Amino acid sequence: MTRELPWAWLLWICAGVVLALTVHRQIFLYDNLYTAARDHAFFTQSLWNAIHGDGLRATIGKRSLHLFSEHAYVSHWFLAPFYALWPSPHLLMVIQALALAVSGPALAATARYIGVSRAGAVMLGLLLLAQPSLHGAAVGLNTHGYHPDTLFPLFFLLAYGAWLGRRRRLFYVLFILNLSILEHYAVIWGAVGALWFLRGHRLDGAVVLGVALLWFAVATMLVIPSFSSGSEPYYFSGLSLRLSDPILVETAVDAAVYFAKLSIFFMLLPLGSILVLAVLPMLAIYAQAQIVGYVVPLELWSWHSCAVLPVMGVAAAETLARMEKCWPQRVAVVPVVLAAGVILISAVSTSKVYQYPVSVLSAERRAELYRLEREIPEGASLSATNFVAAHFSNRRSLYHFPAIRDAQYVLVDTRQRWGLTEPDRAALSDLRRSSQYELLSDIAGFELFHRGQGRVRGPYEHSGS
């Protein structure tokens, strides 16, 4: 037992470092107005509405007034009790960081079930924790905040480990939980089920494949359309293209490059296992998204990589177990080689994710932001510009300015990152001349309007028209 402790402690200490690092980075970005309403407020607002009896209402979305209008995020309901205890946007940041950090030890445990040596399993866990995709997902590409996708690596690995350990009841509970995270993750499990079936695990393979495909069909053909006025998932749009269309070739190349980069970051180990084929259907879905203009899924640093990271990790473990069995005399070399890979890949993660230039909010703007958070009543309907809106998600109705709708308050950050768009500027000009809204304050670049009579604070005087 004494020989096991150093390896276990090494992995858990590194997981703790990743947890602290990613929580700090997320909060730092949020506090300095880098976190956009899309996507962070999309998830926090739905939780606020859930605990106030209004379902997963999300008015900051693009399709309709419900979280399910874009994806079947069924597992989001499980977070509502935690949000009731701590109704803060920081909650999702902590949950996201925790799930990703623990995925390292989870991969190590799964690798041990597969037959990898203790040292090799720990190094595989560290290799996962070093991935640029994991760190990019944790900070939401520096601007997008929390995503349920980041829960998938941990719960996939827990489910896979339960299956390897022959704990079938636990496996099926975790399997269903996996499907509830995001509807198209059923494609991953469907592919895994098909491979299990071909490997001789007929019953489990058939059940997993059948349930996964059934849920994917129900979610995409019934659940999402029912919440989005009949619209199908956006990633189906590319299905109408012909095989001869040039964009298909370009997208296929991008998907191949994406797969190659992930394989390299896992030191090519996944390529030695047939399990790696399970990621291909997911890449096809991401390619569909890119075809219709949504390029983030095939971005190596995005949260979408969470779908393929755990599969690549398990595939790497299968290859490593086979290598150790074939060359037992060289097992001691494995930790050294993997450790070198961990160091190099950690350097890539640092340069790509944590060296992103962030300008700190001035003391004046920070103080005014905190004052506005206290002054605008929680629950009052609000329209706000993108980055400041993420700080006001605890309300039934939150709109992305220039959409105003029935908002009681309108908050415009005239100094927001990358400036106001042309529609933003036009809407702000109209708002300043409006007879329906009065300017309550104009301090440090934040202009706050209220429907009805108001008082003016700050340098900009306005009496309405």
Tab-separated table of C-alpha atoms in Angstrom:
chain	number	residue	atom	x	y	z
A	1	MET	CA	0.000	0.000	0.000
A	2	THR	CA	2.838	2.392	0.760
A	3	ARG	CA	4.082	2.155	-2.805
A	4	GLU	CA	0.642	3.080	-4.155
A	5	LEU	CA	0.295	6.305	-2.212
A	6	PRO	CA	2.889	8.464	-4.041
A	7	TRP	CA	1.293	7.737	-7.397
A	8	ALA	CA	-2.243	8.349	-6.132
A	9	TRP	CA	-1.274	11.524	-4.333
A	10	LEU	CA	0.594	12.840	-7.374
A	11	LEU	CA	-2.500	12.536	-9.547
A	12	TRP	CA	-4.890	14.001	-6.993
A	13	ILE	CA	-2.551	16.895	-6.215
A	14	CYS	CA	-2.363	17.718	-9.922
A	15	ALA	CA	-6.159	17.437	-10.167
A	16	GLY	CA	-6.401	19.917	-7.305
A	17	VAL	CA	-4.054	22.284	-9.127
A	18	VAL	CA	-6.198	22.062	-12.288
A	19	LEU	CA	-9.317	22.690	-10.200
A	20	ALA	CA	-7.854	25.781	-8.530
A	21	LEU	CA	-6.367	27.077	-11.772
A	22	THR	CA	-9.546	26.756	-13.818
A	23	VAL	CA	-11.844	28.131	-11.108
A	24	HIS	CA	-9.569	31.146	-10.660
A	25	ARG	CA	-9.350	31.741	-14.404
A	26	GLN	CA	-13.109	31.534	-14.905
A	27	ILE	CA	-13.850	33.951	-12.078
A	28	PHE	CA	-11.072	36.282	-13.231
A	29	LEU	CA	-12.553	36.436	-16.741
A	30	TYR	CA	-16.061	36.896	-15.332
A	31	ASP	CA	-15.040	39.695	-12.952
A	32	ASN	CA	-13.307	41.555	-15.783
A	33	LEU	CA	-16.288	41.365	-18.150
A	34	TYR	CA	-14.942	38.772	-20.555
A	35	THR	CA	-17.730	36.243	-19.927
A	36	ALA	CA	-20.541	36.667	-22.419
A	37	ALA	CA	-24.247	36.290	-21.757
A	38	ARG	CA	-24.127	33.641	-24.459
A	39	ASP	CA	-23.457	31.133	-23.112
A	40	HIS	CA	-23.036	31.599	-19.367
A	41	ALA	CA	-26.238	33.517	-18.627
A	42	PHE	CA	-28.135	31.068	-20.834
A	43	PHE	CA	-27.507	28.370	-18.218
A	44	THR	CA	-27.586	30.435	-15.028
A	45	GLN	CA	-30.859	32.160	-15.938
A	46	SER	CA	-32.543	28.831	-16.649
A	47	LEU	CA	-31.535	27.589	-13.189
A	48	TRP	CA	-32.883	30.738	-11.538
A	49	ASN	CA	-36.191	30.231	-13.323
A	50	ALA	CA	-36.204	26.539	-12.420
A	51	ILE	CA	-35.964	27.195	-8.686
A	52	HIS	CA	-38.668	29.879	-8.998
A	53	GLY	CA	-41.160	27.508	-10.594
A	54	ASP	CA	-40.802	28.688	-14.180
A	55	GLY	CA	-39.074	25.666	-15.699
A	56	LEU	CA	-35.800	26.010	-17.579
A	57	ARG	CA	-36.857	29.360	-19.039
A	58	ALA	CA	-33.992	31.071	-20.885
A	59	THR	CA	-34.907	34.306	-22.644
A	60	ILE	CA	-31.314	35.071	-23.617
A	61	GLY	CA	-31.397	32.178	-26.117
A	62	LYS	CA	-31.702	32.394	-29.876
A	63	ARG	CA	-34.643	30.116	-30.652
A	64	SER	CA	-37.320	30.337	-27.981
A	65	LEU	CA	-37.840	30.891	-24.258
A	66	HIS	CA	-36.550	27.511	-23.078
A	67	LEU	CA	-33.169	25.861	-22.624
A	68	PHE	CA	-34.294	22.821	-24.629
A	69	SER	CA	-34.889	24.871	-27.755
A	70	GLU	CA	-31.246	24.345	-28.734
A	71	HIS	CA	-30.261	21.090	-27.024
A	72	ALA	CA	-31.874	18.548	-24.703
A	73	TYR	CA	-29.928	19.520	-21.582
A	74	VAL	CA	-31.991	17.231	-19.320
A	75	SER	CA	-29.223	16.889	-16.722
A	76	HIS	CA	-29.404	20.640	-16.098
A	77	TRP	CA	-32.386	19.926	-13.859
A	78	PHE	CA	-30.054	18.044	-11.482
A	79	LEU	CA	-28.153	21.269	-10.797
A	80	ALA	CA	-31.243	23.215	-9.715
A	81	PRO	CA	-31.108	22.093	-6.025
A	82	PHE	CA	-27.479	23.217	-5.814
A	83	TYR	CA	-28.376	26.561	-7.384
A	84	ALA	CA	-31.164	26.971	-4.822
A	85	LEU	CA	-28.531	26.674	-2.090
A	86	TRP	CA	-25.995	28.949	-3.820
A	87	PRO	CA	-27.672	31.105	-6.510
A	88	SER	CA	-24.444	32.448	-7.944
A	89	PRO	CA	-22.926	32.296	-11.440
A	90	HIS	CA	-19.778	31.044	-9.714
A	91	LEU	CA	-21.548	27.775	-8.889
A	92	LEU	CA	-21.455	26.554	-12.478
A	93	MET	CA	-17.825	27.596	-12.787
A	94	VAL	CA	-16.885	25.476	-9.772
A	95	ILE	CA	-18.946	22.491	-10.960
A	96	GLN	CA	-17.379	22.706	-14.412
A	97	ALA	CA	-13.836	22.890	-13.051
A	98	LEU	CA	-14.463	20.081	-10.555
A	99	ALA	CA	-15.867	17.709	-13.185
A	100	LEU	CA	-12.935	18.291	-15.524
A	101	ALA	CA	-10.319	17.991	-12.760
A	102	VAL	CA	-11.711	14.706	-11.426
A	103	SER	CA	-11.787	13.254	-14.956
A	104	GLY	CA	-8.014	12.736	-14.658
A	105	PRO	CA	-8.256	10.334	-11.706
A	106	ALA	CA	-11.321	8.759	-13.342
A	107	LEU	CA	-9.297	7.929	-16.455
A	108	ALA	CA	-6.514	6.487	-14.290
A	109	ALA	CA	-9.019	4.237	-12.492
A	110	THR	CA	-10.481	3.102	-15.818
A	111	ALA	CA	-6.999	2.411	-17.172
A	112	ARG	CA	-6.284	0.196	-14.165
A	113	TYR	CA	-9.404	-1.852	-14.964
A	114	ILE	CA	-8.111	-2.231	-18.514
A	115	GLY	CA	-4.781	-3.550	-17.208
A	116	VAL	CA	-2.436	-0.570	-17.376
A	117	SER	CA	0.284	-0.435	-14.727
A	118	ARG	CA	-0.193	1.922	-11.804
A	119	ALA	CA	2.462	4.336	-13.037
A	120	GLY	CA	1.149	4.232	-16.591
A	121	ALA	CA	-2.444	4.829	-15.419
A	122	VAL	CA	-1.428	7.867	-13.366
A	123	MET	CA	0.484	9.294	-16.307
A	124	LEU	CA	-2.530	8.796	-18.561
A	125	GLY	CA	-4.624	10.702	-16.026
A	126	LEU	CA	-2.069	13.492	-16.050
A	127	LEU	CA	-2.036	13.438	-19.835
A	128	LEU	CA	-5.791	14.076	-19.834
A	129	LEU	CA	-5.425	16.883	-17.283
A	130	ALA	CA	-2.766	18.495	-19.481
A	131	GLN	CA	-4.948	18.604	-22.602
A	132	PRO	CA	-5.410	22.068	-24.154
A	133	SER	CA	-8.976	21.017	-25.010
A	134	LEU	CA	-9.750	20.414	-21.336
A	135	HIS	CA	-8.428	23.798	-20.241
A	136	GLY	CA	-10.025	25.595	-23.174
A	137	ALA	CA	-13.331	23.959	-22.283
A	138	ALA	CA	-13.001	24.993	-18.641
A	139	VAL	CA	-12.648	28.678	-19.480
A	140	GLY	CA	-15.173	28.558	-22.339
A	141	LEU	CA	-12.748	29.822	-24.978
A	142	ASN	CA	-12.151	32.752	-22.599
A	143	THR	CA	-15.556	34.306	-23.306
A	144	HIS	CA	-18.398	31.767	-23.249
A	145	GLY	CA	-18.413	30.499	-19.658
A	146	TYR	CA	-20.077	27.290	-18.484
A	147	HIS	CA	-21.295	24.421	-20.678
A	148	PRO	CA	-22.902	21.118	-19.614
A	149	ASP	CA	-20.589	19.439	-22.148
A	150	THR	CA	-17.804	19.656	-19.576
A	151	LEU	CA	-19.578	17.113	-17.363
A	152	PHE	CA	-19.320	14.410	-20.020
A	153	PRO	CA	-15.662	13.302	-19.656
A	154	LEU	CA	-16.098	12.483	-15.972
A	155	PHE	CA	-19.420	10.670	-16.298
A	156	PHE	CA	-18.355	8.790	-19.429
A	157	LEU	CA	-15.259	7.517	-17.630
A	158	LEU	CA	-17.237	6.628	-14.497
A	159	ALA	CA	-19.735	4.692	-16.613
A	160	TYR	CA	-17.021	2.938	-18.606
A	161	GLY	CA	-15.192	2.030	-15.415
A	162	ALA	CA	-18.400	0.642	-13.889
A	163	TRP	CA	-18.914	-1.508	-16.977
A	164	LEU	CA	-15.347	-2.804	-16.870
A	165	GLY	CA	-15.807	-3.565	-13.172
A	166	ARG	CA	-18.954	-5.583	-13.975
A	167	ARG	CA	-21.163	-3.276	-11.897
A	168	ARG	CA	-23.971	-3.351	-14.433
A	169	ARG	CA	-26.655	-1.582	-12.384
A	170	LEU	CA	-24.337	1.318	-11.666
A	171	PHE	CA	-23.240	1.349	-15.284
A	172	TYR	CA	-26.780	1.701	-16.632
A	173	VAL	CA	-27.585	4.480	-14.159
A	174	LEU	CA	-24.475	6.368	-15.250
A	175	PHE	CA	-25.179	5.551	-18.898
A	176	ILE	CA	-28.634	7.175	-18.695
A	177	LEU	CA	-27.082	10.149	-16.901
A	178	ASN	CA	-24.579	10.448	-19.775
A	179	LEU	CA	-27.409	10.623	-22.307
A	180	SER	CA	-29.126	13.366	-20.301
A	181	ILE	CA	-26.142	15.721	-20.552
A	182	LEU	CA	-26.539	16.478	-24.257
A	183	GLU	CA	-28.625	14.665	-26.853
A	184	HIS	CA	-25.961	14.145	-29.473
A	185	TYR	CA	-23.640	12.447	-26.996
A	186	ALA	CA	-25.928	9.482	-27.619
A	187	VAL	CA	-24.019	9.160	-30.894
A	188	ILE	CA	-20.813	8.498	-28.947
A	189	TRP	CA	-22.477	5.844	-26.818
A	190	GLY	CA	-24.193	4.326	-29.849
A	191	ALA	CA	-20.800	3.874	-31.485
A	192	VAL	CA	-19.344	2.423	-28.274
A	193	GLY	CA	-22.280	0.004	-28.061
A	194	ALA	CA	-21.736	-1.091	-31.658
A	195	LEU	CA	-18.036	-1.749	-30.981
A	196	TRP	CA	-18.873	-3.692	-27.816
A	197	PHE	CA	-21.284	-5.814	-29.841
A	198	LEU	CA	-18.628	-6.538	-32.450
A	199	ARG	CA	-16.156	-7.426	-29.706
A	200	GLY	CA	-18.512	-10.116	-28.407
A	201	HIS	CA	-20.364	-8.228	-25.649
A	202	ARG	CA	-23.641	-8.855	-27.441
A	203	LEU	CA	-26.205	-7.986	-24.771
A	204	ASP	CA	-24.656	-4.814	-23.379
A	205	GLY	CA	-23.615	-3.677	-26.842
A	206	ALA	CA	-27.116	-4.125	-28.266
A	207	VAL	CA	-28.824	-2.432	-25.303
A	208	VAL	CA	-26.451	0.548	-25.298
A	209	LEU	CA	-26.682	0.964	-29.068
A	210	GLY	CA	-30.477	0.656	-29.112
A	211	VAL	CA	-31.163	2.983	-26.165
A	212	ALA	CA	-28.678	5.588	-27.407
A	213	LEU	CA	-30.147	5.718	-30.913
A	214	LEU	CA	-33.700	5.769	-29.561
A	215	TRP	CA	-32.941	8.713	-27.269
A	216	PHE	CA	-31.144	10.576	-30.072
A	217	ALA	CA	-34.190	10.151	-32.315
A	218	VAL	CA	-36.638	11.228	-29.595
A	219	ALA	CA	-34.535	14.227	-28.568
A	220	THR	CA	-33.904	15.540	-32.092
A	221	MET	CA	-37.315	14.785	-33.595
A	222	LEU	CA	-39.626	15.442	-30.640
A	223	VAL	CA	-38.029	17.181	-27.655
A	224	ILE	CA	-36.046	19.947	-29.351
A	225	PRO	CA	-38.683	20.732	-32.030
A	226	SER	CA	-41.397	20.969	-29.369
A	227	PHE	CA	-39.436	23.706	-27.584
A	228	SER	CA	-38.232	25.535	-30.704
A	229	SER	CA	-41.429	25.975	-32.726
A	230	GLY	CA	-40.736	22.897	-34.820
A	231	SER	CA	-37.128	23.667	-35.741
A	232	GLU	CA	-34.755	20.731	-35.981
A	233	PRO	CA	-31.262	20.846	-34.408
A	234	TYR	CA	-28.967	23.224	-36.264
A	235	TYR	CA	-26.449	20.475	-37.044
A	236	PHE	CA	-28.991	18.737	-39.324
A	237	SER	CA	-28.876	21.580	-41.828
A	238	GLY	CA	-25.826	20.255	-43.654
A	239	LEU	CA	-27.566	16.987	-44.530
A	240	SER	CA	-29.201	18.635	-47.535
A	241	LEU	CA	-25.859	19.148	-49.290
A	242	ARG	CA	-24.718	16.912	-52.125
A	243	LEU	CA	-21.553	14.857	-51.826
A	244	SER	CA	-20.037	16.828	-54.682
A	245	ASP	CA	-20.349	20.129	-52.833
A	246	PRO	CA	-16.839	21.628	-52.316
A	247	ILE	CA	-17.622	22.657	-48.742
A	248	LEU	CA	-17.956	18.992	-47.795
A	249	VAL	CA	-14.380	18.326	-48.863
A	250	GLU	CA	-13.101	21.379	-46.980
A	251	THR	CA	-14.984	20.383	-43.843
A	252	ALA	CA	-13.794	16.775	-44.076
A	253	VAL	CA	-10.204	18.050	-44.193
A	254	ASP	CA	-10.831	20.252	-41.146
A	255	ALA	CA	-12.317	17.298	-39.257
A	256	ALA	CA	-9.334	15.119	-40.180
A	257	VAL	CA	-6.894	17.791	-38.981
A	258	TYR	CA	-8.862	18.142	-35.751
A	259	PHE	CA	-8.706	14.367	-35.175
A	260	ALA	CA	-4.992	14.299	-35.972
A	261	LYS	CA	-4.245	17.069	-33.459
A	262	LEU	CA	-6.157	15.290	-30.704
A	263	SER	CA	-4.298	12.068	-31.482
A	264	ILE	CA	-0.954	13.846	-31.302
A	265	PHE	CA	-1.854	15.408	-27.941
A	266	PHE	CA	-2.531	11.869	-26.690
A	267	MET	CA	0.873	10.872	-28.099
A	268	LEU	CA	-0.814	8.820	-30.863
A	269	LEU	CA	-1.804	6.144	-28.332
A	270	PRO	CA	-5.534	6.153	-29.242
A	271	LEU	CA	-4.691	5.022	-32.791
A	272	GLY	CA	-3.739	1.606	-31.452
A	273	SER	CA	-7.310	0.821	-30.360
A	274	ILE	CA	-10.430	0.192	-32.418
A	275	LEU	CA	-12.352	2.174	-29.785
A	276	VAL	CA	-11.064	5.373	-31.366
A	277	LEU	CA	-13.570	4.763	-34.180
A	278	ALA	CA	-16.326	5.729	-31.729
A	279	VAL	CA	-15.389	9.406	-32.126
A	280	LEU	CA	-15.974	9.464	-35.889
A	281	PRO	CA	-19.796	9.863	-35.784
A	282	MET	CA	-19.302	12.770	-33.385
A	283	LEU	CA	-16.863	14.395	-35.781
A	284	ALA	CA	-19.493	14.033	-38.511
A	285	ILE	CA	-21.945	16.011	-36.364
A	286	TYR	CA	-19.343	18.683	-35.717
A	287	ALA	CA	-18.680	18.851	-39.448
A	288	GLN	CA	-22.415	19.378	-40.037
A	289	ALA	CA	-22.293	22.316	-37.638
A	290	GLN	CA	-19.332	23.863	-39.435
A	291	ILE	CA	-21.078	23.544	-42.777
A	292	VAL	CA	-23.895	25.781	-41.544
A	293	GLY	CA	-21.444	28.363	-40.194
A	294	TYR	CA	-20.909	27.250	-36.595
A	295	VAL	CA	-17.165	26.592	-36.580
A	296	VAL	CA	-16.583	26.239	-32.815
A	297	PRO	CA	-17.217	22.437	-32.609
A	298	LEU	CA	-14.104	21.719	-34.679
A	299	GLU	CA	-12.084	24.203	-32.619
A	300	LEU	CA	-9.529	22.180	-30.649
A	301	TRP	CA	-9.744	24.467	-27.594
A	302	SER	CA	-13.537	24.449	-27.272
A	303	TRP	CA	-15.904	22.645	-24.896
A	304	HIS	CA	-17.091	20.469	-27.793
A	305	SER	CA	-13.890	18.450	-27.456
A	306	CYS	CA	-15.320	17.078	-24.200
A	307	ALA	CA	-17.272	14.587	-26.322
A	308	VAL	CA	-14.143	12.943	-27.687
A	309	LEU	CA	-11.568	13.454	-24.911
A	310	PRO	CA	-12.691	10.544	-22.693
A	311	VAL	CA	-13.000	8.174	-25.661
A	312	MET	CA	-9.489	9.076	-26.763
A	313	GLY	CA	-8.317	8.519	-23.191
A	314	VAL	CA	-9.830	5.032	-22.927
A	315	ALA	CA	-8.505	4.134	-26.380
A	316	ALA	CA	-5.048	5.293	-25.256
A	317	ALA	CA	-5.372	3.103	-22.146
A	318	GLU	CA	-6.197	0.044	-24.263
A	319	THR	CA	-3.141	0.648	-26.424
A	320	LEU	CA	-0.913	1.219	-23.426
A	321	ALA	CA	-2.115	-1.964	-21.705
A	322	ARG	CA	-1.301	-3.939	-24.840
A	323	MET	CA	2.148	-2.356	-25.107
A	324	GLU	CA	2.964	-3.131	-21.475
A	325	LYS	CA	1.869	-6.715	-21.945
A	326	CYS	CA	3.941	-7.183	-25.094
A	327	TRP	CA	7.096	-5.530	-23.703
A	328	PRO	CA	7.026	-6.036	-19.921
A	329	GLN	CA	10.744	-5.377	-19.667
A	330	ARG	CA	10.162	-1.801	-20.869
A	331	VAL	CA	7.231	-0.937	-18.604
A	332	ALA	CA	9.459	1.325	-16.509
A	333	VAL	CA	10.124	3.500	-19.555
A	334	VAL	CA	6.426	4.317	-20.023
A	335	PRO	CA	6.047	6.812	-17.140
A	336	VAL	CA	9.140	8.690	-18.258
A	337	VAL	CA	7.935	9.035	-21.854
A	338	LEU	CA	4.421	9.991	-20.781
A	339	ALA	CA	5.771	12.468	-18.232
A	340	ALA	CA	7.698	14.216	-21.003
A	341	GLY	CA	4.490	14.362	-23.042
A	342	VAL	CA	2.573	15.795	-20.075
A	343	ILE	CA	5.142	18.576	-19.671
A	344	LEU	CA	5.121	19.488	-23.361
A	345	ILE	CA	1.331	19.430	-23.666
A	346	SER	CA	0.950	21.463	-20.459
A	347	ALA	CA	3.162	24.095	-22.061
A	348	VAL	CA	0.846	24.178	-25.078
A	349	SER	CA	-2.196	24.538	-22.799
A	350	THR	CA	-0.558	27.383	-20.927
A	351	SER	CA	0.370	29.290	-24.066
A	352	LYS	CA	-2.988	28.802	-25.790
A	353	VAL	CA	-5.350	29.241	-22.841
A	354	TYR	CA	-3.749	31.041	-19.921
A	355	GLN	CA	-1.623	33.532	-21.811
A	356	TYR	CA	-4.694	34.980	-23.500
A	357	PRO	CA	-4.360	38.756	-22.936
A	358	VAL	CA	-6.877	40.041	-20.390
A	359	SER	CA	-7.129	43.686	-19.370
A	360	VAL	CA	-8.217	44.198	-15.784
A	361	LEU	CA	-11.354	46.245	-15.187
A	362	SER	CA	-10.630	49.672	-13.718
A	363	ALA	CA	-11.534	50.318	-10.082
A	364	GLU	CA	-14.153	52.869	-11.192
A	365	ARG	CA	-15.890	50.468	-13.557
A	366	ARG	CA	-15.700	47.592	-11.082
A	367	ALA	CA	-17.271	49.708	-8.317
A	368	GLU	CA	-20.052	50.843	-10.639
A	369	LEU	CA	-20.727	47.284	-11.786
A	370	TYR	CA	-21.090	46.153	-8.171
A	371	ARG	CA	-23.420	49.089	-7.459
A	372	LEU	CA	-25.599	48.186	-10.442
A	373	GLU	CA	-25.761	44.575	-9.297
A	374	ARG	CA	-27.215	45.828	-6.018
A	375	GLU	CA	-29.468	48.505	-7.513
A	376	ILE	CA	-31.209	46.574	-10.289
A	377	PRO	CA	-33.764	44.385	-8.486
A	378	GLU	CA	-33.271	40.634	-8.762
A	379	GLY	CA	-36.068	39.282	-10.916
A	380	ALA	CA	-36.806	42.588	-12.687
A	381	SER	CA	-36.843	42.186	-16.474
A	382	LEU	CA	-33.652	43.531	-18.020
A	383	SER	CA	-32.082	44.068	-21.424
A	384	ALA	CA	-28.305	44.348	-21.354
A	385	THR	CA	-25.306	44.280	-23.658
A	386	ASN	CA	-23.486	41.006	-24.041
A	387	PHE	CA	-20.736	40.864	-21.420
A	388	VAL	CA	-22.405	42.836	-18.659
A	389	ALA	CA	-25.599	40.758	-19.041
A	390	ALA	CA	-23.815	37.710	-17.620
A	391	HIS	CA	-23.782	39.502	-14.237
A	392	PHE	CA	-27.572	39.870	-14.146
A	393	SER	CA	-28.914	36.392	-14.955
A	394	ASN	CA	-30.939	35.995	-11.739
A	395	ARG	CA	-34.227	37.090	-13.254
A	396	ARG	CA	-37.158	35.676	-15.182
A	397	SER	CA	-36.560	37.763	-18.306
A	398	LEU	CA	-33.106	38.760	-19.532
A	399	TYR	CA	-32.673	40.015	-23.088
A	400	HIS	CA	-29.617	40.536	-25.226
A	401	PHE	CA	-29.497	44.236	-26.162
A	402	PRO	CA	-30.519	45.650	-28.655
A	403	ALA	CA	-33.554	43.399	-28.031
A	404	ILE	CA	-35.555	45.262	-25.372
A	405	ARG	CA	-39.063	43.752	-25.492
A	406	ASP	CA	-40.821	44.251	-22.131
A	407	ALA	CA	-37.667	45.081	-20.140
A	408	GLN	CA	-38.159	47.303	-17.091
A	409	TYR	CA	-34.460	48.155	-17.114
A	410	VAL	CA	-31.942	48.535	-19.925
A	411	LEU	CA	-28.218	48.448	-19.207
A	412	VAL	CA	-25.746	49.403	-21.937
A	413	ASP	CA	-22.002	49.109	-21.462
A	414	THR	CA	-20.692	51.654	-23.938
A	415	ARG	CA	-17.108	50.523	-23.266
A	416	GLN	CA	-17.639	46.792	-23.628
A	417	ARG	CA	-14.966	44.540	-25.094
A	418	TRP	CA	-14.563	44.913	-28.838
A	419	GLY	CA	-17.034	47.819	-28.868
A	420	LEU	CA	-20.739	48.145	-29.613
A	421	THR	CA	-22.111	46.778	-32.857
A	422	GLU	CA	-23.875	49.048	-35.331
A	423	PRO	CA	-27.329	47.757	-34.223
A	424	ASP	CA	-26.275	48.382	-30.600
A	425	ARG	CA	-25.329	51.988	-31.347
A	426	ALA	CA	-28.523	52.637	-33.287
A	427	ALA	CA	-30.681	51.171	-30.513
A	428	LEU	CA	-28.814	53.174	-27.871
A	429	SER	CA	-29.385	56.364	-29.828
A	430	ASP	CA	-33.103	55.601	-30.020
A	431	LEU	CA	-33.164	54.762	-26.318
A	432	ARG	CA	-31.634	58.092	-25.365
A	433	ARG	CA	-34.410	59.866	-27.280
A	434	SER	CA	-37.165	57.592	-26.024
A	435	SER	CA	-40.162	58.924	-24.107
A	436	GLN	CA	-40.684	55.512	-22.484
A	437	TYR	CA	-37.298	55.162	-20.812
A	438	GLU	CA	-35.484	57.557	-18.508
A	439	LEU	CA	-31.778	57.503	-17.787
A	440	LEU	CA	-31.107	56.541	-14.173
A	441	SER	CA	-27.324	56.725	-14.268
A	442	ASP	CA	-24.377	57.120	-16.605
A	443	ILE	CA	-21.180	56.269	-14.760
A	444	ALA	CA	-17.956	54.661	-15.982
A	445	GLY	CA	-19.489	53.754	-19.320
A	446	PHE	CA	-22.585	52.005	-17.925
A	447	GLU	CA	-25.843	53.661	-18.977
A	448	LEU	CA	-28.841	52.408	-17.002
A	449	PHE	CA	-32.350	53.177	-18.199
A	450	HIS	CA	-35.675	52.508	-16.506
A	451	ARG	CA	-39.122	52.368	-18.042
A	452	GLY	CA	-40.990	55.407	-16.690
A	453	GLN	CA	-39.826	58.327	-14.571
A	454	GLY	CA	-36.195	58.269	-13.526
A	455	ARG	CA	-33.350	60.245	-12.105
A	456	VAL	CA	-30.060	61.028	-13.811
A	457	ARG	CA	-26.710	60.256	-12.189
A	458	GLY	CA	-23.417	60.921	-13.836
A	459	PRO	CA	-22.096	63.049	-16.686
A	460	TYR	CA	-24.790	62.353	-19.287
A	461	GLU	CA	-27.935	64.463	-18.752
A	462	HIS	CA	-31.072	63.326	-20.530
A	463	SER	CA	-34.695	64.348	-20.080
A	464	GLY	CA	-36.369	62.168	-22.714
A	465	SER	CA	-38.306	63.347	-25.735
